[in-house]
One Martini backbone bead per residue (centre of mass of N, CA, C, O) as a GRO file, in nm:
protein
  420
    1PRO     BB    1   6.643  10.128   5.133
    2LEU     BB    2   6.694   9.839   5.022
    3GLN     BB    3   6.748   9.522   5.181
    4LEU     BB    4   7.018   9.301   5.135
    5ARG     BB    5   7.123   8.983   5.189
    6VAL     BB    6   7.469   8.914   5.322
    7GLY     BB    7   7.458   8.666   5.482
    8ARG     BB    8   7.447   8.820   5.807
    9ARG     BB    9   7.398   9.076   5.637
   10LYS     BB   10   7.309   9.402   5.530
   11VAL     BB   11   7.247   9.566   5.211
   12ALA     BB   12   7.228   9.854   5.048
   13TYR     BB   13   7.068   9.968   4.786
   14ARG     BB   14   7.234  10.119   4.493
   15ALA     BB   15   7.176  10.298   4.245
   16PRO     BB   16   7.271  10.377   3.952
   17ARG     BB   17   7.396  10.610   3.761
   18THR     BB   18   7.326  10.857   3.560
   19ALA     BB   19   7.408  11.087   3.324
   20GLY     BB   20   7.377  11.327   3.556
   21GLY     BB   21   7.479  11.171   3.838
   22LYS     BB   22   7.229  11.043   3.930
   23ARG     BB   23   7.024  10.851   4.096
   24GLY     BB   24   6.812  10.625   4.083
   25PRO     BB   25   6.600  10.439   4.198
   26ARG     BB   26   6.568  10.298   4.519
   27SER     BB   27   6.455  10.074   4.371
   28PRO     BB   28   6.510   9.792   4.229
   29PRO     BB   29   6.521   9.617   3.979
   30LEU     BB   30   6.387   9.321   3.900
   31LEU     BB   31   6.657   9.167   3.837
   32ALA     BB   32   6.787   9.214   4.130
   33MET     BB   33   6.548   9.007   4.263
   34LEU     BB   34   6.637   8.752   4.165
   35PRO     BB   35   6.693   8.442   4.184
   36VAL     BB   36   6.967   8.241   4.240
   37VAL     BB   37   7.149   8.034   4.057
   38ARG     BB   38   7.309   7.746   4.108
   39TYR     BB   39   7.599   7.578   4.011
   40ASP     BB   40   7.492   7.281   4.154
   41ARG     BB   41   7.196   7.280   3.959
   42VAL     BB   42   7.266   7.102   3.652
   43ALA     BB   43   7.253   6.790   3.602
   44ASP     BB   44   6.930   6.793   3.476
   45TYR     BB   45   7.005   6.997   3.256
   46SER     BB   46   6.870   7.111   2.934
   47PRO     BB   47   7.002   7.293   2.704
   48PRO     BB   48   6.991   7.509   2.479
   49ARG     BB   49   7.048   7.629   2.144
   50TRP     BB   50   7.268   7.888   2.058
   51ARG     BB   51   7.344   8.206   1.918
   52VAL     BB   52   7.673   8.345   1.980
   53LEU     BB   53   7.830   8.633   2.093
   54TRP     BB   54   8.184   8.660   2.148
   55VAL     BB   55   8.353   8.898   2.348
   56GLU     BB   56   8.698   8.905   2.252
   57GLY     BB   57   9.015   8.879   2.251
   58ARG     BB   58   9.309   8.771   2.218
   59LEU     BB   59   9.431   8.447   2.317
   60ASP     BB   60   9.644   8.297   2.573
   61CYS     BB   61   9.635   7.959   2.664
   62ARG     BB   62   9.914   7.909   2.817
   63THR     BB   63   9.854   8.085   3.077
   64TRP     BB   64   9.523   8.160   3.078
   65SER     BB   65   9.317   7.899   3.028
   66TYR     BB   66   9.027   7.983   3.128
   67TYR     BB   67   8.944   8.159   2.894
   68CYS     BB   68   8.923   7.908   2.697
   69ASP     BB   69   8.762   7.694   2.857
   70VAL     BB   70   8.488   7.841   2.884
   71ARG     BB   71   8.445   7.881   2.578
   72SER     BB   72   8.463   7.584   2.489
   73ALA     BB   73   8.227   7.480   2.663
   74PHE     BB   74   8.015   7.669   2.534
   75SER     BB   75   8.063   7.564   2.237
   76ALA     BB   76   7.943   7.274   2.296
   77LEU     BB   77   7.637   7.403   2.323
   78HIS     BB   78   7.703   7.633   2.112
   79GLU     BB   79   7.696   7.883   1.868
   80VAL     BB   80   8.005   8.039   1.840
   81ILE     BB   81   8.085   8.374   1.758
   82ARG     BB   82   8.443   8.516   1.691
   83VAL     BB   83   8.577   8.561   1.383
   84SER     BB   84   8.376   8.575   1.137
   85HIS     BB   85   8.265   8.853   0.987
   86SER     BB   86   8.099   8.759   0.730
   87SER     BB   87   7.880   8.589   0.911
   88VAL     BB   88   7.769   8.869   1.068
   89ILE     BB   89   7.821   9.103   0.863
   90GLU     BB   90   7.632   9.359   0.700
   91ALA     BB   91   7.556   9.560   0.438
   92ASP     BB   92   7.394   9.836   0.364
   93ALA     BB   93   7.253   9.905   0.065
   94ALA     BB   94   7.207  10.222   0.098
   95THR     BB   95   7.478  10.314   0.282
   96GLY     BB   96   7.723  10.089   0.338
   97LYS     BB   97   7.684  10.018   0.618
   98CYS     BB   98   7.734   9.845   0.888
   99ARG     BB   99   7.547   9.561   1.022
  100LEU     BB  100   7.338   9.409   1.268
  101ASP     BB  101   7.150   9.113   1.324
  102ALA     BB  102   6.954   9.042   1.590
  103LYS     BB  103   6.800   8.778   1.484
  104ARG     BB  104   7.075   8.593   1.484
  105PHE     BB  105   7.064   8.624   1.808
  106HIS     BB  106   7.050   8.520   2.159
  107LEU     BB  107   7.354   8.613   2.251
  108ILE     BB  108   7.582   8.799   2.463
  109VAL     BB  109   7.935   8.759   2.543
  110VAL     BB  110   8.153   8.884   2.787
  111GLY     BB  111   8.457   8.814   2.839
  112PRO     BB  112   8.705   8.807   3.085
  113ARG     BB  113   8.935   8.949   2.927
  114TYR     BB  114   8.775   9.207   2.849
  115ALA     BB  115   8.679   9.279   3.159
  116THR     BB  116   8.935   9.326   3.333
  117ASN     BB  117   9.039   9.652   3.242
  118VAL     BB  118   8.810   9.823   3.338
  119VAL     BB  119   8.804  10.200   3.404
  120ASN     BB  120   8.539  10.275   3.233
  121ALA     BB  121   8.197  10.316   3.177
  122LEU     BB  122   8.284  10.400   2.854
  123GLU     BB  123   8.377  10.151   2.741
  124PRO     BB  124   8.436   9.991   2.470
  125LEU     BB  125   8.297   9.707   2.300
  126GLY     BB  126   8.316   9.675   1.957
  127LEU     BB  127   8.003   9.724   1.930
  128SER     BB  128   7.670   9.777   1.848
  129ARG     BB  129   7.429   9.792   2.082
  130ALA     BB  130   7.191   9.924   1.929
  131GLN     BB  131   7.169   9.691   1.708
  132LEU     BB  132   7.149   9.483   1.985
  133ALA     BB  133   6.914   9.558   2.197
  134THR     BB  134   6.743   9.267   2.191
  135VAL     BB  135   7.002   9.136   2.301
  136PRO     BB  136   7.122   8.958   2.532
  137LEU     BB  137   7.363   9.031   2.802
  138VAL     BB  138   7.673   8.905   2.936
  139VAL     BB  139   7.912   8.919   3.215
  140LEU     BB  140   8.251   8.813   3.274
  141GLN     BB  141   8.385   8.890   3.544
  142ASN     BB  142   8.719   9.020   3.627
  143LYS     BB  143   8.892   9.116   3.876
  144MET     BB  144   8.700   9.209   4.151
  145TYR     BB  145   8.956   9.399   4.250
  146THR     BB  146   9.201   9.562   4.443
  147SER     BB  147   9.540   9.644   4.318
  148ALA     BB  148   9.892   9.738   4.347
  149THR     BB  149  10.026   9.478   4.157
  150GLU     BB  150   9.780   9.485   3.947
  151LEU     BB  151   9.572   9.468   3.670
  152THR     BB  152   9.204   9.540   3.742
  153GLY     BB  153   9.082   9.797   3.739
  154SER     BB  154   8.733   9.887   3.809
  155VAL     BB  155   8.473   9.798   3.994
  156THR     BB  156   8.280  10.036   3.957
  157ALA     BB  157   8.305  10.049   3.646
  158LYS     BB  158   8.211   9.759   3.584
  159LEU     BB  159   7.926   9.783   3.695
  160GLN     BB  160   7.837  10.027   3.519
  161TRP     BB  161   7.907   9.909   3.243
  162ALA     BB  162   7.700   9.678   3.250
  163THR     BB  163   7.457   9.863   3.279
  164ASN     BB  164   7.501  10.029   3.018
  165LEU     BB  165   7.469   9.761   2.831
  166GLY     BB  166   7.217   9.600   2.931
  167ALA     BB  167   7.255   9.377   3.124
  168ALA     BB  168   7.121   9.079   3.248
  169ALA     BB  169   7.407   8.967   3.362
  170GLY     BB  170   7.643   8.853   3.608
  171PHE     BB  171   7.980   8.719   3.667
  172THR     BB  172   8.166   8.557   3.940
  173TRP     BB  173   8.447   8.411   4.117
  174LEU     BB  174   8.448   8.516   4.432
  175GLY     BB  175   8.147   8.461   4.541
  176SER     BB  176   7.848   8.483   4.707
  177ARG     BB  177   7.890   8.751   4.857
  178LYS     BB  178   7.984   8.923   4.617
  179ALA     BB  179   7.740   8.877   4.437
  180ALA     BB  180   7.544   9.021   4.631
  181GLU     BB  181   7.688   9.295   4.628
  182PHE     BB  182   7.668   9.345   4.323
  183THR     BB  183   7.361   9.337   4.311
  184ALA     BB  184   7.315   9.579   4.511
  185SER     BB  185   7.510   9.788   4.318
  186GLY     BB  186   7.460   9.711   3.987
  187GLY     BB  187   7.144   9.656   3.877
  188LEU     BB  188   7.209   9.338   3.864
  189PRO     BB  189   7.246   9.010   3.842
  190TYR     BB  190   7.469   8.812   4.037
  191HIS     BB  191   7.686   8.532   3.985
  192TRP     BB  192   7.832   8.253   4.112
  193MET     BB  193   8.129   8.130   3.933
  194PRO     BB  194   8.327   7.898   3.952
  195PHE     BB  195   8.571   7.744   3.877
  196GLY     BB  196   8.725   7.502   3.664
  197VAL     BB  197   8.772   7.185   3.472
  198ASP     BB  198   8.963   6.963   3.275
  199ALA     BB  199   8.940   6.634   3.354
  200SER     BB  200   9.086   6.496   3.109
  201VAL     BB  201   9.360   6.637   3.156
  202TYR     BB  202   9.404   6.620   3.486
  203GLY     BB  203   9.309   6.289   3.473
  204LYS     BB  204   9.516   6.110   3.310
  205PHE     BB  205   9.649   5.966   3.599
  206ALA     BB  206   9.427   5.831   3.732
  207GLY     BB  207   9.523   5.591   3.986
  208ASN     BB  208   9.838   5.661   3.980
  209PHE     BB  209  10.061   5.565   4.263
  210THR     BB  210  10.364   5.466   4.163
  211ASP     BB  211  10.466   5.775   4.055
  212GLN     BB  212  10.577   5.943   4.363
  213PRO     BB  213  10.860   6.124   4.450
  214PHE     BB  214  10.677   6.348   4.577
  215ASP     BB  215  10.541   6.496   4.857
  216ILE     BB  216  10.559   6.810   4.770
  217GLY     BB  217  10.362   7.076   4.613
  218PHE     BB  218  10.426   7.400   4.432
  219THR     BB  219  10.246   7.669   4.260
  220GLY     BB  220  10.323   8.016   4.207
  221SER     BB  221  10.303   8.322   4.297
  222SER     BB  222  10.505   8.560   4.447
  223GLY     BB  223  10.541   8.783   4.711
  224PRO     BB  224  10.387   9.036   4.886
  225LYS     BB  225  10.090   8.935   4.806
  226TYR     BB  226  10.209   8.628   4.914
  227ALA     BB  227  10.282   8.558   5.225
  228LEU     BB  228  10.173   8.272   5.277
  229ARG     BB  229  10.347   8.123   5.066
  230ALA     BB  230  10.621   8.186   5.195
  231GLU     BB  231  10.557   8.047   5.465
  232ILE     BB  232  10.510   7.764   5.354
  233THR     BB  233  10.781   7.708   5.208
  234ALA     BB  234  10.957   7.756   5.458
  235ALA     BB  235  10.837   7.530   5.637
  236LEU     BB  236  10.898   7.292   5.441
  237ARG     BB  237  11.209   7.335   5.413
  238SER     BB  238  11.255   7.322   5.748
  239ASP     BB  239  11.185   7.042   5.778
  240PRO     BB  240  11.333   6.771   5.935
  241ALA     BB  241  11.229   6.544   5.722
  242ARG     BB  242  11.305   6.612   5.437
  243LEU     BB  243  11.127   6.687   5.206
  244ARG     BB  244  11.000   6.614   4.891
  245THR     BB  245  11.019   6.884   4.667
  246TYR     BB  246  10.802   7.107   4.460
  247PHE     BB  247  10.893   7.438   4.352
  248GLY     BB  248  10.704   7.687   4.131
  249SER     BB  249  10.780   7.967   4.207
  250TRP     BB  250  10.736   8.330   4.140
  251ASP     BB  251  10.893   8.635   4.040
  252LYS     BB  252  11.025   8.905   3.893
  253LYS     BB  253  11.319   8.834   3.958
  254ASN     BB  254  11.314   8.542   3.863
  255VAL     BB  255  11.230   8.597   3.571
  256ALA     BB  256  11.461   8.794   3.490
  257GLY     BB  257  11.697   8.580   3.571
  258GLY     BB  258  11.612   8.270   3.492
  259GLY     BB  259  11.564   8.130   3.760
  260GLY     BB  260  11.464   7.858   3.901
  261ASN     BB  261  11.150   7.699   3.980
  262ARG     BB  262  10.930   7.726   3.711
  263TRP     BB  263  10.617   7.678   3.601
  264PHE     BB  264  10.620   7.820   3.302
  265THR     BB  265  10.830   7.601   3.190
  266LEU     BB  266  10.583   7.436   3.171
  267SER     BB  267  10.380   7.256   3.030
  268ARG     BB  268  10.073   7.138   3.061
  269VAL     BB  269  10.153   6.842   3.057
  270ASN     BB  270  10.385   6.868   3.273
  271TYR     BB  271  10.206   6.978   3.495
  272VAL     BB  272  10.029   6.730   3.519
  273LYS     BB  273  10.261   6.536   3.584
  274GLN     BB  274  10.360   6.677   3.844
  275ILE     BB  275  10.110   6.632   4.008
  276ALA     BB  276  10.104   6.314   3.978
  277ARG     BB  277  10.411   6.300   4.123
  278THR     BB  278  10.241   6.402   4.377
  279LYS     BB  279  10.095   6.362   4.687
  280ILE     BB  280  10.105   6.676   4.776
  281TRP     BB  281   9.914   6.982   4.735
  282VAL     BB  282   9.963   7.328   4.759
  283SER     BB  283   9.712   7.580   4.828
  284THR     BB  284   9.582   7.918   4.775
  285THR     BB  285   9.421   8.184   4.820
  286GLY     BB  286   9.328   8.480   4.694
  287PRO     BB  287   9.197   8.751   4.633
  288GLU     BB  288   8.916   8.761   4.825
  289GLY     BB  289   8.930   8.438   4.851
  290ILE     BB  290   8.993   8.305   4.595
  291VAL     BB  291   8.924   8.014   4.402
  292GLY     BB  292   9.131   7.869   4.210
  293THR     BB  293   9.221   7.657   3.954
  294ARG     BB  294   9.419   7.467   4.115
  295PHE     BB  295   9.220   7.324   4.289
  296PHE     BB  296   9.075   7.168   4.053
  297GLU     BB  297   9.322   7.032   3.928
  298VAL     BB  298   9.390   6.853   4.174
  299LEU     BB  299   9.112   6.721   4.223
  300ALA     BB  300   9.120   6.586   3.920
  301SER     BB  301   9.371   6.386   3.921
  302GLY     BB  302   9.363   6.108   4.106
  303THR     BB  303   9.660   6.143   4.293
  304THR     BB  304   9.622   6.421   4.465
  305LEU     BB  305   9.646   6.599   4.751
  306LEU     BB  306   9.467   6.867   4.887
  307LEU     BB  307   9.626   7.152   5.043
  308CYS     BB  308   9.466   7.415   5.241
  309ASN     BB  309   9.334   7.682   5.323
  310ARG     BB  310   9.074   7.834   5.438
  311VAL     BB  311   8.739   7.800   5.310
  312ASN     BB  312   8.426   7.962   5.297
  313GLU     BB  313   8.304   7.778   5.069
  314THR     BB  314   8.112   7.499   5.157
  315SER     BB  315   7.983   7.397   4.871
  316LEU     BB  316   8.236   7.276   4.721
  317TRP     BB  317   8.322   7.106   4.988
  318GLU     BB  318   8.481   6.863   5.213
  319ASP     BB  319   8.650   6.843   5.486
  320GLY     BB  320   8.822   6.529   5.476
  321VAL     BB  321   8.700   6.422   5.186
  322HIS     BB  322   8.832   6.611   4.932
  323LEU     BB  323   9.013   6.763   5.146
  324VAL     BB  324   9.269   6.969   5.318
  325MET     BB  325   9.271   7.183   5.590
  326PHE     BB  326   9.442   7.472   5.734
  327ASP     BB  327   9.572   7.626   6.057
  328GLY     BB  328   9.856   7.691   6.002
  329MET     BB  329  10.177   7.559   6.017
  330GLU     BB  330  10.145   7.336   6.227
  331ASP     BB  331   9.897   7.206   6.096
  332MET     BB  332  10.018   7.149   5.823
  333LEU     BB  333  10.253   6.960   5.911
  334ARG     BB  334  10.080   6.752   6.052
  335LYS     BB  335   9.915   6.671   5.791
  336VAL     BB  336  10.143   6.588   5.613
  337HIS     BB  337  10.246   6.351   5.791
  338HIS     BB  338   9.986   6.193   5.810
  339TYR     BB  339   9.940   6.141   5.489
  340LEU     BB  340  10.224   6.009   5.441
  341SER     BB  341  10.145   5.769   5.668
  342HIS     BB  342   9.834   5.751   5.524
  343GLU     BB  343   9.757   5.623   5.232
  344GLU     BB  344   9.456   5.539   5.237
  345GLU     BB  345   9.344   5.815   5.314
  346ARG     BB  346   9.456   5.973   5.076
  347ARG     BB  347   9.318   5.807   4.846
  348ALA     BB  348   9.025   5.851   4.934
  349ILE     BB  349   9.024   6.158   4.888
  350VAL     BB  350   9.115   6.162   4.593
  351THR     BB  351   8.874   6.000   4.481
  352ALA     BB  352   8.648   6.186   4.587
  353ALA     BB  353   8.739   6.440   4.436
  354ARG     BB  354   8.699   6.341   4.145
  355THR     BB  355   8.402   6.277   4.169
  356LEU     BB  356   8.313   6.565   4.230
  357VAL     BB  357   8.417   6.701   3.976
  358LEU     BB  358   8.247   6.535   3.770
  359GLU     BB  359   7.971   6.642   3.899
  360ARG     BB  360   8.053   6.986   3.949
  361HIS     BB  361   8.369   7.110   3.827
  362THR     BB  362   8.335   7.154   3.535
  363TRP     BB  363   8.318   7.336   3.249
  364ALA     BB  364   8.056   7.207   3.154
  365ALA     BB  365   7.894   7.287   3.408
  366ARG     BB  366   7.938   7.594   3.374
  367ALA     BB  367   7.793   7.622   3.101
  368LYS     BB  368   7.517   7.534   3.210
  369PHE     BB  369   7.491   7.754   3.422
  370LEU     BB  370   7.510   7.999   3.238
  371THR     BB  371   7.257   7.921   3.079
  372ARG     BB  372   7.047   7.898   3.306
  373ALA     BB  373   7.071   8.180   3.429
  374THR     BB  374   7.006   8.328   3.164
  375GLU     BB  375   6.732   8.199   3.101
  376GLU     BB  376   6.586   8.307   3.351
  377VAL     BB  377   6.616   8.607   3.291
  378ILE     BB  378   6.480   8.609   3.014
  379ALA     BB  379   6.198   8.495   3.108
  380ARG     BB  380   6.151   8.773   3.295
  381HIS     BB  381   6.156   8.938   3.036
  382PRO     BB  382   6.009   9.153   2.846
  383PRO     BB  383   5.991   9.100   2.505
  384GLU     BB  384   5.925   9.418   2.421
  385VAL     BB  385   6.189   9.487   2.582
  386PRO     BB  386   6.476   9.625   2.565
  387TRP     BB  387   6.790   9.606   2.701
  388PHE     BB  388   6.871   9.850   2.522
  389VAL     BB  389   6.867  10.211   2.553
  390ASP     BB  390   6.874  10.458   2.354
  391GLY     BB  391   7.033  10.745   2.528
  392LYS     BB  392   7.178  10.628   2.729
  393LEU     BB  393   7.426  10.562   2.912
  394SER     BB  394   7.699  10.469   2.689
  395PRO     BB  395   7.904  10.300   2.516
  396GLN     BB  396   8.106  10.341   2.272
  397THR     BB  397   8.179  10.293   1.954
  398GLY     BB  398   8.472  10.091   1.874
  399PRO     BB  399   8.762   9.991   1.877
  400PRO     BB  400   8.972   9.812   2.005
  401ARG     BB  401   9.225   9.866   2.233
  402ASP     BB  402   9.452   9.745   2.012
  403GLY     BB  403   9.365   9.872   1.720
  404GLY     BB  404   9.239   9.587   1.579
  405LYS     BB  405   9.394   9.303   1.649
  406SER     BB  406   9.161   9.172   1.731
  407LEU     BB  407   8.892   8.913   1.724
  408LEU     BB  408   8.662   9.104   1.704
  409LEU     BB  409   8.330   9.166   1.693
  410GLY     BB  410   8.194   9.403   1.460
  411CYS     BB  411   8.117   9.748   1.418
  412TYR     BB  412   8.371   9.960   1.302
  413MET     BB  413   8.382  10.275   1.367
  414PRO     BB  414   8.472  10.570   1.364
  415THR     BB  415   8.566  10.759   1.642
  416ASN     BB  416   8.390  11.030   1.530
  417THR     BB  417   8.132  10.887   1.573
  418SER     BB  418   7.862  10.770   1.667
  419HIS     BB  419   7.765  10.531   1.905
  420ARG     BB  420   7.526  10.430   1.698
   0.00000   0.00000   0.00000
C-alpha cells in the first residue's frame, strides 16, 4: 500500500470499506494525495463569495462558543443558509415532495457540533445528499479522539461517515500529524485548522496593565482526565510566596454541589475581564495534545502572559516570544516568579502575542483558510463528476437526531422511506 509520511514516520494508506465490507483500491483516491493548504498562508488571499448550506443543530453559544464563532466568521465571507426552510426547499409540482435545488448552492458545510457524536457510519445527515450530489461538502470534524469520560462518538465511524457523504475534505482541530493520519485512513484530504479567537472581544482591554490584582489565573475542567491541571493548581496554591490566584476549575462534584470558584458562573464579558485583571494565565493542552480555545483567548488579551505546558505544533507561535512554556512544576514556578518580577519582559511578550493573533489566529483568518482549502479541492475535482454517487454506501436521509427540534435545513422524509 502507498506510504504517506506523517512527521518522521510513514503510515500505510488503508482504503475505506465498501458496502460489502471489503476495502477499496489499495491506491488512494486523487483527493487524498492533494497538497495540504496551511492555515497560516491566507493573509493575501481574497476568497470568493459562495452560497452555503450549513448543517448543524441548535447551538448554545454561552458554553462552547467556538461552534458559533467559526460559523459567524464564515458567514461574514459567504451567504450562509441555516434557518429559513422556505428560502431553500421547494416542493416538486408533480409529486408534491420536497426537493433541493443543487444549482442554488456552492458548498455544504457540516458544522462541528453536528459531527461531534457520530457513532455510526450510516448516521443521518438530515438532508438528501442524493439531491445535492453535485454540491461539494466539507466536514468540520470535532472531538476526534476516544475518551472514557466524555461523549466523543467514534473516530473510525466519523472518518467513514465523511467518506460515505462524498465529502471533498475534512478539517480537524487536533494538529498536523493527526490531519495526515486521517488523510491516510479516511479516503479524503484532512486539513489541520487550529482554533481561533474573536480578538475584538478578548482584546477589549488590550494595553491596560494598571488593574491587575491577580498574579496567576486558571479556568477549566478538572478531574481524573486532567491530572496535570490538578498538579498545577496544587503547586501554585502551596507556593511559599502566597501568590494571588484566581482558580475557576470545576468537576462534576463541584458543579452538583454549587460551590467553588467556577468559570461558567462568569458571563463571557466577565470572563474577558478576569483574564485582563490577571498578570499570568496558565493553560494546558487537552486530549491528544489539542491546543484549545483558551490559548488563543489569552494570547489575544493584550494584557496577560500565557504560561502553558509544552506544545508540539511549533508553527503556532514561538516560545519566549509570544508565550512561555514550562517543563514540570519546578520550571513552571521558576518562570512564574521570573515574569512577575520582570514586568517589561512580561509586557513585551503580551504585546507580541496579540500582534501574532491579529495576523494569524482570528476566526476571520480561519474562515479564509477553510474557504481556500475547499476551493483548492474543488478546483482539482472533475466538474462533470458528482461528489456523491447514489447507490454507494451512504447515510440515510432522516430527521435530525433530536426528533426535529434542531434548526437543521433539509428535506425531512419519513423514516421508512428510501434514503434517496
